[in-house]
Tab-separated table of C-alpha atoms and ligand atoms in Angstrom:
chain	number	residue	atom	x	y	z
A	1	UNK	CA	7.070	28.549	-12.632
A	2	UNK	CA	9.288	31.984	-13.308
A	3	UNK	CA	9.680	34.190	-10.189
A	4	UNK	CA	7.433	36.559	-11.806
A	5	UNK	CA	4.621	34.049	-12.296
A	6	UNK	CA	4.846	32.981	-8.774
A	7	UNK	CA	4.789	36.494	-7.529
A	8	UNK	CA	1.621	36.916	-9.786
A	9	UNK	CA	0.002	33.806	-7.908
A	10	UNK	CA	0.892	35.116	-4.357
A	11	UNK	CA	-0.395	38.455	-5.441
A	12	UNK	CA	-3.635	36.853	-6.862
A	13	UNK	CA	-4.134	34.817	-3.636
A	14	UNK	CA	-3.532	37.725	-1.478
A	15	UNK	CA	-6.195	39.745	-3.464
A	16	UNK	CA	-8.587	37.002	-3.202
A	17	UNK	CA	-8.319	36.616	0.413
A	18	UNK	CA	-7.916	40.388	1.003
A	19	UNK	CA	-10.358	43.202	1.411
A	20	UNK	CA	-9.804	44.255	-1.968
A	21	UNK	CA	-12.650	42.392	-3.239
A	22	UNK	CA	-14.753	42.714	-0.491
A	23	UNK	CA	-14.577	46.487	-0.243
A	24	UNK	CA	-17.100	48.439	-2.473
A	25	UNK	CA	-15.320	50.383	-5.429
A	26	UNK	CA	-16.584	53.871	-5.747
A	27	UNK	CA	-19.798	54.335	-7.774
A	28	UNK	CA	-21.617	51.454	-6.594
A	29	UNK	CA	-24.351	51.285	-4.087
A	30	UNK	CA	-23.551	50.266	-0.611
A	31	UNK	CA	-26.648	51.996	1.093
A	32	UNK	CA	-29.397	49.940	2.200
A	33	UNK	CA	-31.689	52.962	2.475
A	34	UNK	CA	-31.097	54.026	-1.087
A	35	UNK	CA	-32.605	50.601	-2.402
A	36	UNK	CA	-35.492	51.361	-4.684
A	37	UNK	CA	-38.617	49.334	-4.208
A	38	UNK	CA	-38.484	45.863	-6.320
A	39	UNK	CA	-40.288	42.825	-6.925
A	40	UNK	CA	-38.721	39.435	-6.720
A	41	UNK	CA	-39.329	37.124	-9.538
A	42	UNK	CA	-41.534	34.277	-8.189
A	43	UNK	CA	-40.215	30.742	-8.724
A	44	UNK	CA	-43.759	29.435	-8.178
A	45	UNK	CA	-45.047	31.361	-11.212
A	46	UNK	CA	-44.758	30.403	-14.906
A	47	UNK	CA	-43.551	33.150	-17.194
A	48	UNK	CA	-46.916	33.183	-18.697
A	49	UNK	CA	-48.311	34.526	-15.200
A	50	UNK	CA	-50.034	31.192	-14.406
A	51	UNK	CA	-49.453	29.860	-10.928
A	52	UNK	CA	-47.328	26.661	-10.455
A	53	UNK	CA	-50.283	24.797	-8.760
A	54	UNK	CA	-48.922	21.347	-7.533
A	55	UNK	CA	-45.642	19.780	-7.079
A	56	UNK	CA	-46.536	17.813	-10.338
A	57	UNK	CA	-46.231	21.199	-12.055
A	58	UNK	CA	-42.728	21.939	-10.697
A	59	UNK	CA	-40.647	19.964	-13.402
A	60	UNK	CA	-42.277	22.046	-16.055
A	61	UNK	CA	-41.387	25.279	-14.249
A	62	UNK	CA	-38.008	24.062	-13.569
A	63	UNK	CA	-37.551	23.297	-17.196
A	64	UNK	CA	-38.600	26.959	-17.993
A	65	UNK	CA	-35.972	28.151	-15.491
A	66	UNK	CA	-33.148	26.253	-16.715
A	67	UNK	CA	-33.802	27.406	-20.063
A	68	UNK	CA	-34.134	30.996	-19.056
A	69	UNK	CA	-30.754	30.805	-17.343
A	70	UNK	CA	-29.040	29.197	-20.411
A	71	UNK	CA	-30.554	31.731	-22.658
A	72	UNK	CA	-29.607	34.887	-20.778
A	73	UNK	CA	-26.577	34.190	-18.334
A	74	UNK	CA	-24.646	31.079	-18.616
A	75	UNK	CA	-25.592	29.937	-22.195
A	76	UNK	CA	-26.412	26.274	-23.305
A	77	UNK	CA	-23.943	23.284	-22.716
A	78	UNK	CA	-23.682	21.714	-26.069
A	79	UNK	CA	-25.704	18.411	-26.281
A	80	UNK	CA	-22.426	16.768	-27.670
A	81	UNK	CA	-20.552	17.667	-24.556
A	82	UNK	CA	-23.055	15.910	-22.339
A	83	UNK	CA	-22.592	12.773	-23.977
A	84	UNK	CA	-18.852	12.309	-24.168
A	85	UNK	CA	-17.537	8.756	-22.912
A	86	UNK	CA	-15.800	8.860	-19.950
A	87	UNK	CA	-12.029	8.441	-20.402
A	88	UNK	CA	-9.772	8.402	-17.302
A	89	UNK	CA	-6.443	7.399	-16.289
A	90	UNK	CA	-5.588	6.689	-12.782
A	91	UNK	CA	-2.251	8.768	-12.451
A	92	UNK	CA	-1.751	7.490	-8.991
A	93	UNK	CA	-2.963	5.601	-5.832
A	94	UNK	CA	-1.213	6.349	-2.474
A	95	UNK	CA	-3.037	4.378	0.326
A	96	UNK	CA	-0.710	5.783	3.005
A	97	UNK	CA	-0.907	9.652	2.230
A	98	UNK	CA	-0.863	12.303	4.776
A	99	UNK	CA	0.763	9.965	7.204
A	100	UNK	CA	-1.706	7.103	6.766
A	101	UNK	CA	-4.854	9.220	7.278
A	102	UNK	CA	-5.880	9.271	3.643
A	103	UNK	CA	-5.933	7.620	0.235
A	104	UNK	CA	-4.929	9.900	-2.398
A	105	UNK	CA	-5.987	9.348	-5.737
A	106	UNK	CA	-5.144	11.558	-9.057
A	107	UNK	CA	-6.967	11.017	-11.859
A	108	UNK	CA	-6.884	12.516	-15.349
A	109	UNK	CA	-10.193	12.908	-17.031
A	110	UNK	CA	-9.769	13.429	-20.860
A	111	UNK	CA	-12.291	15.348	-22.770
A	112	UNK	CA	-11.393	14.336	-26.159
A	113	UNK	CA	-10.434	11.375	-28.008
A	114	UNK	CA	-7.010	12.947	-28.889
A	115	UNK	CA	-6.458	12.147	-24.788
A	116	UNK	CA	-2.920	13.525	-24.170
A	117	UNK	CA	-3.138	16.317	-26.731
A	118	UNK	CA	-6.730	17.280	-26.026
A	119	UNK	CA	-8.194	19.429	-23.206
A	120	UNK	CA	-8.471	17.382	-19.880
A	121	UNK	CA	-8.921	17.985	-16.141
A	122	UNK	CA	-7.046	16.675	-12.927
A	123	UNK	CA	-9.067	15.373	-10.321
A	124	UNK	CA	-7.343	15.107	-6.847
A	125	UNK	CA	-9.388	12.783	-4.488
A	126	UNK	CA	-8.539	12.062	-0.739
A	127	UNK	CA	-10.614	9.291	1.099
A	128	UNK	CA	-10.251	9.360	4.811
A	129	UNK	CA	-8.536	5.521	5.917
A	130	UNK	CA	-10.729	5.462	9.043
A	131	UNK	CA	-14.036	5.600	6.889
A	132	UNK	CA	-15.132	2.206	6.135
A	133	UNK	CA	-17.583	1.530	3.017
A	134	UNK	CA	-18.063	3.847	0.125
A	135	UNK	CA	-17.436	7.471	1.361
A	136	UNK	CA	-19.267	10.617	0.731
A	137	UNK	CA	-17.173	13.248	-0.855
A	138	UNK	CA	-17.234	17.153	-1.072
A	139	UNK	CA	-16.284	18.289	-4.494
A	140	UNK	CA	-15.376	21.883	-5.738
A	141	UNK	CA	-13.096	23.753	-8.066
A	142	UNK	CA	-9.958	25.485	-6.856
A	143	UNK	CA	-8.673	29.020	-8.393
A	144	UNK	CA	-4.974	28.179	-8.457
A	145	UNK	CA	-4.033	24.592	-9.116
A	146	UNK	CA	-4.795	21.454	-6.715
A	147	UNK	CA	-1.509	21.760	-5.217
A	148	UNK	CA	-2.550	24.894	-3.419
A	149	UNK	CA	-5.475	23.168	-1.377
A	150	UNK	CA	-2.805	21.350	0.989
A	151	UNK	CA	0.897	21.420	1.397
A	152	UNK	CA	1.032	17.736	0.272
A	153	UNK	CA	4.251	17.184	-1.726
A	154	UNK	CA	2.497	14.261	-3.262
A	155	UNK	CA	0.064	16.346	-5.209
A	156	UNK	CA	1.170	16.554	-8.886
A	157	UNK	CA	2.324	20.087	-10.020
A	158	UNK	CA	0.121	20.380	-13.123
A	159	UNK	CA	0.327	23.313	-15.255
A	160	UNK	CA	-1.863	26.314	-14.568
A	161	UNK	CA	-2.424	29.577	-16.470
A	162	UNK	CA	-0.446	32.721	-15.531
A	163	UNK	CA	-0.980	36.129	-16.711
A	164	UNK	CA	1.744	38.373	-17.366
A	165	UNK	CA	1.560	41.630	-15.609
A	166	UNK	CA	0.654	43.602	-19.226
A	167	UNK	CA	-2.512	42.398	-20.376
A	168	UNK	CA	-1.373	42.570	-24.098
A	169	UNK	CA	0.956	39.687	-23.504
A	170	UNK	CA	-0.650	36.413	-23.993
A	171	UNK	CA	-1.597	34.153	-20.829
A	172	UNK	CA	0.420	30.910	-20.874
A	173	UNK	CA	0.570	27.579	-19.009
A	174	UNK	CA	3.360	27.027	-16.477
A	175	UNK	CA	4.294	24.367	-14.064
A	176	UNK	CA	3.880	25.798	-10.555
A	177	UNK	CA	6.497	26.355	-8.171
A	178	UNK	CA	6.874	23.903	-5.090
A	179	UNK	CA	6.201	27.065	-2.915
A	180	UNK	CA	2.612	27.331	-4.062
A	181	UNK	CA	1.720	24.249	-2.130
A	182	UNK	CA	-0.745	24.928	0.424
A	183	UNK	CA	-1.446	28.480	-0.131
A	184	UNK	CA	-5.174	27.902	0.117
A	185	UNK	CA	-5.112	25.592	3.111
A	186	UNK	CA	-7.266	27.755	5.120
A	187	UNK	CA	-9.819	27.884	2.308
A	188	UNK	CA	-10.181	24.174	1.899
A	189	UNK	CA	-9.584	22.766	5.371
A	190	UNK	CA	-9.106	19.557	3.688
A	191	UNK	CA	-7.751	17.680	6.959
A	192	UNK	CA	-10.833	18.693	8.889
A	193	UNK	CA	-12.923	17.467	6.113
A	194	UNK	CA	-11.064	14.078	6.186
A	195	UNK	CA	-11.150	13.658	10.077
A	196	UNK	CA	-14.819	14.292	9.890
A	197	UNK	CA	-15.134	11.129	7.631
A	198	UNK	CA	-15.862	12.847	4.353
A	199	UNK	CA	-13.710	12.360	1.182
A	200	UNK	CA	-12.528	15.585	-0.610
A	201	UNK	CA	-12.047	15.997	-4.406
A	202	UNK	CA	-11.063	19.214	-6.266
A	203	UNK	CA	-10.021	20.280	-9.818
A	204	UNK	CA	-8.291	23.406	-11.016
A	205	UNK	CA	-10.894	25.611	-12.912
A	206	UNK	CA	-8.297	26.444	-15.614
A	207	UNK	CA	-7.883	22.868	-16.583
A	208	UNK	CA	-11.331	23.360	-17.979
A	209	UNK	CA	-11.600	26.928	-19.278
A	210	UNK	CA	-8.851	29.603	-18.586
A	211	UNK	CA	-10.349	32.487	-16.391
A	212	UNK	CA	-9.551	35.378	-18.502
A	213	UNK	CA	-11.233	37.193	-21.568
A	214	UNK	CA	-10.264	36.066	-25.221
A	215	UNK	CA	-9.410	32.695	-23.960
A	216	UNK	CA	-11.975	30.577	-25.814
A	217	UNK	CA	-9.463	28.793	-28.069
A	218	UNK	CA	-7.488	27.678	-24.966
A	219	UNK	CA	-10.405	25.805	-23.223
A	220	UNK	CA	-12.933	23.116	-23.979
A	221	UNK	CA	-15.345	25.280	-25.919
A	222	UNK	CA	-13.946	24.694	-29.589
A	223	UNK	CA	-13.990	20.977	-29.020
A	224	UNK	CA	-17.728	20.917	-29.112
A	225	UNK	CA	-18.366	23.440	-31.932
A	226	UNK	CA	-20.517	21.763	-34.802
A	227	UNK	CA	-18.806	21.427	-38.204
A	228	UNK	CA	-18.166	24.787	-39.419
A	229	UNK	CA	-18.700	26.637	-36.514
A	230	UNK	CA	-15.556	29.141	-35.200
A	231	UNK	CA	-16.937	31.561	-32.707
A	232	UNK	CA	-19.565	31.068	-30.070
A	233	UNK	CA	-23.403	31.828	-30.633
A	234	UNK	CA	-25.100	34.339	-28.618
A	235	UNK	CA	-26.236	31.496	-26.239
A	236	UNK	CA	-23.464	29.160	-26.176
A	237	UNK	CA	-21.915	28.642	-22.781
A	238	UNK	CA	-19.272	30.715	-21.158
A	239	UNK	CA	-16.570	29.753	-18.725
A	240	UNK	CA	-19.067	29.369	-15.685
A	241	UNK	CA	-20.781	26.780	-17.990
A	242	UNK	CA	-17.790	25.118	-18.905
A	243	UNK	CA	-16.736	24.977	-15.222
A	244	UNK	CA	-20.157	23.644	-14.267
A	245	UNK	CA	-19.710	20.940	-16.953
A	246	UNK	CA	-16.431	19.867	-15.672
A	247	UNK	CA	-17.719	19.395	-12.356
A	248	UNK	CA	-20.228	17.040	-13.780
A	249	UNK	CA	-17.648	15.221	-15.459
A	250	UNK	CA	-15.854	14.694	-12.222
A	251	UNK	CA	-18.995	13.081	-10.804
A	252	UNK	CA	-18.973	10.900	-13.855
A	253	UNK	CA	-15.642	9.507	-12.529
A	254	UNK	CA	-16.759	9.316	-8.936
A	255	UNK	CA	-19.716	7.286	-9.822
A	256	UNK	CA	-17.280	4.633	-10.974
A	257	UNK	CA	-14.726	4.553	-8.113
A	258	UNK	CA	-16.324	1.902	-5.622
A	259	UNK	CA	-14.578	3.626	-2.608
A	260	UNK	CA	-16.845	6.646	-3.200
A	261	UNK	CA	-20.545	6.964	-2.352
A	262	UNK	CA	-21.408	8.859	-5.606
A	263	UNK	CA	-25.153	9.210	-4.243
A	264	UNK	CA	-23.695	11.565	-1.518
A	265	UNK	CA	-21.312	13.968	-3.486
A	266	UNK	CA	-22.003	17.466	-1.944
A	267	UNK	CA	-20.761	20.402	-4.389
A	268	UNK	CA	-19.040	23.458	-2.928
A	269	UNK	CA	-17.328	26.640	-4.332
A	270	UNK	CA	-16.272	30.243	-3.413
A	271	UNK	CA	-17.354	33.452	-5.328
A	272	UNK	CA	-17.295	32.955	-9.142
A	273	UNK	CA	-16.565	29.090	-8.330
A	274	UNK	CA	-19.635	29.208	-6.027
A	275	UNK	CA	-21.360	30.574	-8.967
A	276	UNK	CA	-20.248	27.572	-11.074
A	277	UNK	CA	-21.203	25.135	-8.308
A	278	UNK	CA	-24.648	26.348	-8.337
A	279	UNK	CA	-25.035	26.215	-12.072
A	280	UNK	CA	-23.638	22.670	-11.822
A	281	UNK	CA	-26.105	21.571	-9.193
A	282	UNK	CA	-29.086	23.099	-10.982
A	283	UNK	CA	-28.314	21.237	-14.300
A	284	UNK	CA	-27.109	17.968	-12.609
A	285	UNK	CA	-29.439	16.436	-10.311
A	286	UNK	CA	-26.779	13.916	-9.207
A	287	UNK	CA	-25.066	16.446	-6.826
A	288	UNK	CA	-26.690	15.562	-3.469
A	289	UNK	CA	-26.139	18.789	-1.400
A	290	UNK	CA	-24.812	22.352	-2.234
A	291	UNK	CA	-22.781	24.252	0.018
A	292	UNK	CA	-22.647	27.656	-1.543
A	293	UNK	CA	-20.134	30.240	-0.264
A	294	UNK	CA	-20.685	34.105	-0.984
A	295	UNK	CA	-21.491	33.315	-4.612
A	296	UNK	CA	-22.777	36.960	-5.232
A	297	UNK	CA	-24.182	38.550	-8.232
A	298	UNK	CA	-24.776	35.912	-11.062
A	299	UNK	CA	-24.809	33.250	-8.125
A	300	UNK	CA	-26.950	33.299	-4.848
A	301	UNK	CA	-27.303	37.092	-4.767
A	302	UNK	CA	-30.255	39.384	-6.178
A	303	UNK	CA	-29.608	41.778	-8.985
A	304	UNK	CA	-32.869	43.511	-8.352
A	305	UNK	CA	-31.736	45.180	-5.069
A	306	UNK	CA	-29.196	47.069	-6.892
A	307	UNK	CA	-26.703	47.088	-4.129
A	308	UNK	CA	-23.169	45.894	-4.339
A	309	UNK	CA	-21.845	44.540	-7.974
A	310	UNK	CA	-23.971	45.032	-10.877
A	311	UNK	CA	-24.577	43.316	-14.307
A	312	UNK	CA	-22.354	45.975	-15.939
A	313	UNK	CA	-19.400	45.126	-13.972
A	314	UNK	CA	-19.715	41.500	-14.325
A	315	UNK	CA	-20.262	41.947	-18.194
A	316	UNK	CA	-17.294	44.354	-18.544
A	317	UNK	CA	-14.765	42.598	-16.405
A	318	UNK	CA	-15.798	38.958	-17.010
A	319	UNK	CA	-17.431	38.771	-20.375
A	320	UNK	CA	-15.936	35.302	-20.838
A	321	UNK	CA	-17.889	34.003	-17.879
A	322	UNK	CA	-21.295	34.326	-19.498
A	323	UNK	CA	-23.116	33.752	-22.923
A	324	UNK	CA	-22.984	36.815	-25.208
A	325	UNK	CA	-26.800	37.268	-24.479
A	326	UNK	CA	-25.776	38.453	-21.050
A	327	UNK	CA	-24.683	41.753	-22.450
A	328	UNK	CA	-28.143	42.688	-23.290
A	329	UNK	CA	-29.063	42.921	-19.320
A	330	UNK	CA	-26.549	45.695	-18.476
A	331	UNK	CA	-28.251	48.222	-16.754
A	332	UNK	CA	-31.542	46.195	-16.553
A	333	UNK	CA	-31.134	44.811	-13.280
A	334	UNK	CA	-35.013	44.862	-12.775
A	335	UNK	CA	-35.954	43.242	-16.052
A	336	UNK	CA	-33.392	40.425	-16.451
A	337	UNK	CA	-35.871	37.374	-16.261
A	338	UNK	CA	-33.696	35.316	-13.796
A	339	UNK	CA	-32.309	36.062	-10.387
A	340	UNK	CA	-30.257	34.301	-7.390
A	341	UNK	CA	-33.631	33.098	-5.754
A	342	UNK	CA	-34.381	31.284	-8.972
A	343	UNK	CA	-30.948	29.794	-9.349
A	344	UNK	CA	-31.232	28.398	-5.760
A	345	UNK	CA	-35.030	27.097	-6.894
A	346	UNK	CA	-33.167	24.784	-9.405
A	347	UNK	CA	-31.313	23.204	-6.393
A	348	UNK	CA	-34.947	22.572	-4.488
A	349	UNK	CA	-35.495	20.332	-2.773
A	350	UNK	CA	-31.960	19.060	-2.135
A	351	UNK	CA	-30.293	20.196	1.101
A	352	UNK	CA	-28.751	23.694	0.464
A	353	UNK	CA	-26.427	25.653	2.671
A	354	UNK	CA	-25.959	29.438	1.743
A	355	UNK	CA	-23.123	31.328	3.418
A	356	UNK	CA	-22.447	34.949	3.351
A	357	UNK	CA	-19.573	37.081	4.905
A	358	UNK	CA	-20.589	40.442	6.619
A	359	UNK	CA	-17.909	42.678	5.109
A	360	UNK	CA	-18.397	41.113	1.621
A	361	UNK	CA	-20.766	43.989	0.465
A	362	UNK	CA	-19.784	43.644	-3.167
A	363	UNK	CA	-21.908	40.144	-3.185
A	364	UNK	CA	-24.670	41.862	-0.973
A	365	UNK	CA	-24.901	39.454	1.777
A	366	UNK	CA	-28.415	40.693	2.647
A	367	UNK	CA	-29.692	39.871	-0.775
A	368	UNK	CA	-28.024	36.151	-0.328
A	369	UNK	CA	-30.021	35.859	2.731
A	370	UNK	CA	-33.154	36.880	0.841
A	371	UNK	CA	-32.580	34.570	-1.642
A	372	UNK	CA	-32.527	31.751	1.022
A	373	UNK	CA	-35.643	33.056	2.416
A	374	UNK	CA	-37.533	33.063	-0.925
A	375	UNK	CA	-36.312	29.535	-2.022
A	376	UNK	CA	-37.636	28.288	1.143
A	377	UNK	CA	-41.013	28.591	-0.290
A	378	UNK	CA	-39.992	26.170	-3.060
A	379	UNK	CA	-38.825	23.681	-0.489
A	380	UNK	CA	-42.212	23.865	1.424
A	381	UNK	CA	-44.097	23.547	-1.620
A	382	UNK	CA	-42.257	20.516	-2.625
A	383	UNK	CA	-42.897	19.070	0.781
A	384	UNK	CA	-39.645	19.876	2.434
A	385	UNK	CA	-38.478	22.483	5.025
A	386	UNK	CA	-36.690	25.576	4.341
A	387	UNK	CA	-35.595	28.465	6.529
A	388	UNK	CA	-38.074	29.258	9.149
A	389	UNK	CA	-36.814	32.815	9.673
A	390	UNK	CA	-37.146	35.806	7.604
A	391	UNK	CA	-34.894	38.060	9.691
A	392	UNK	CA	-31.196	38.237	8.851
A	393	UNK	CA	-29.270	36.320	11.778
A	394	UNK	CA	-26.822	37.824	13.829
A	395	UNK	CA	-23.402	37.186	12.401
A	396	UNK	CA	-21.757	33.831	13.341
A	397	UNK	CA	-24.951	32.331	14.117
A	398	UNK	CA	-25.985	29.653	11.957
A	399	UNK	CA	-29.777	29.316	11.480
A	400	UNK	CA	-31.826	26.169	10.931
A	401	UNK	CA	-29.392	23.276	11.291
A	402	UNK	CA	-32.046	21.053	12.679
A	403	UNK	CA	-32.041	17.900	10.598
A	404	UNK	CA	-35.581	18.508	9.320
A	405	UNK	CA	-34.549	21.721	7.755
A	406	UNK	CA	-33.082	21.490	3.992
A	407	UNK	CA	-32.079	25.075	3.719
A	408	UNK	CA	-29.389	26.558	6.261
A	409	UNK	CA	-27.921	29.911	6.277
A	410	UNK	CA	-25.063	31.999	8.148
A	411	UNK	CA	-23.511	35.234	7.882
A	412	UNK	CA	-19.973	35.078	9.420
A	413	UNK	CA	-18.041	38.291	10.440
A	414	UNK	CA	-15.318	39.086	8.203
A	415	UNK	CA	-14.438	39.394	4.602
A	416	UNK	CA	-14.882	37.647	1.251
A	417	UNK	CA	-13.228	34.284	2.005
A	418	UNK	CA	-13.845	30.765	3.190
A	419	UNK	CA	-12.814	30.184	6.528
A	420	UNK	CA	-12.823	27.317	9.256
A	421	UNK	CA	-16.048	28.649	10.460
A	422	UNK	CA	-17.549	28.096	7.259
A	423	UNK	CA	-16.347	24.624	6.939
A	424	UNK	CA	-17.440	23.892	10.617
A	425	UNK	CA	-21.066	24.721	9.792
A	426	UNK	CA	-20.884	22.817	6.375
A	427	UNK	CA	-19.596	19.649	8.129
A	428	UNK	CA	-22.201	19.950	10.842
A	429	UNK	CA	-24.975	20.271	8.193
A	430	UNK	CA	-23.758	17.114	6.147
A	431	UNK	CA	-23.405	15.373	9.460
A	432	UNK	CA	-26.964	16.077	10.059
A	433	UNK	CA	-28.433	14.830	6.854
A	434	UNK	CA	-25.981	12.088	6.239
A	435	UNK	CA	-25.321	10.935	9.639
A	436	UNK	CA	-21.923	10.962	11.397
A	437	UNK	CA	-19.196	9.456	9.217
B	501	LIG	C1	-15.111	39.579	-8.489
B	501	LIG	C2	-16.381	39.402	-9.260
B	501	LIG	C3	-17.337	38.670	-8.285
B	501	LIG	C4	-16.924	37.368	-8.167
B	501	LIG	C5	-15.399	37.700	-7.381
B	501	LIG	C6	-14.600	36.295	-7.017
B	501	LIG	O1	-14.975	40.191	-7.329
B	501	LIG	O2	-16.862	40.775	-9.437
B	501	LIG	O3	-18.465	38.666	-9.026
B	501	LIG	O4	-17.509	36.647	-7.366
B	501	LIG	O5	-14.581	38.221	-8.376
B	501	LIG	O6	-14.835	35.189	-7.949
B	501	LIG	O7	-13.732	36.138	-6.366
């Protein structure tokens, strides 16, 4: 990695972890009292106005919701992409990693029959050596490369995308600097996860699709164009869809690893990668638990409150995340036929932890709570227990961790980030559902 690229990585890391994103840019509503009356979309009413009467009706409503998200937000995952054979290479297994505390495996998952030459993702997997038997695993995408999640010299430095300061210059792949190891240690808390008896797995999102506009040719999307197609159709998947798909391909591998309990894979993600985690769990029922951190608008938050980020901002700054149809909803927050509460409904009745941060006004933490409240009706409807409060809890006081509750929530003090506090709550939530490891 060049010095300039490394500085760009440091800057990007600092930005993600700083208040720069948490603070509200001028011109966006940050005033609770200015919110206009709105009606939430009802997960338990079909689009034609008929009620979802019994749990037996739910699969039909669920299919309808999935279709609405595909059509209007994330785009369709091409059928061909969902049926690729699993092609992996175990690049490394170290049974004495982290001073003997973990088994570390690094696995390349190939997406095309061209193997090395085609797109692929690199899965980093740690399993705690003190755990006996197949191990439950927490899986999530990372922003800057696997080596950033922990300062472990054994993690391979796979190429990551770098963006030159001038946006006119093309982005390119570089091998990261040794100095980037462990830059996101606080955000991932890998050693704490392992000490709690869980495995930890991660992939760099840019392996699947680079996170910048006009990058389609550099990611997986062209691989699945039918013959003759050269550009995306209006409802073809965007980067969020590809990232979600990449998570499912990692799960395909985990299902073949006898040291992993693939029926107990929790999925997590922060911010844009939280949106991707939500969408992955919505589409793929094999993900057993969702730990969703500040996924904001186009994630667990609610457009209809018109507070914080809006569709215009998402569409103008990150058009590559979405299908082209999403542009139709710019300025139409109260008309878009989906919202955060419906996205969470696609996760029901699997255990779901929704986390917010008090200063993350851009994501609208209050709306994230209201989504968790509203989706709780779906859990109850399906015979499970959701949140039992409708009042935003005090910061740093998690609600509804008791074992019988399948929806939990906290709002933490501080900015847009993932902290040891968040992880502490998540691990407690997993312990209660899966038993202490
Ligand atoms: C931007 C974007 C958010 C997103 C966030 C992130 O702030 O507007 O929607 O969640 O980036 O991914 O960090």
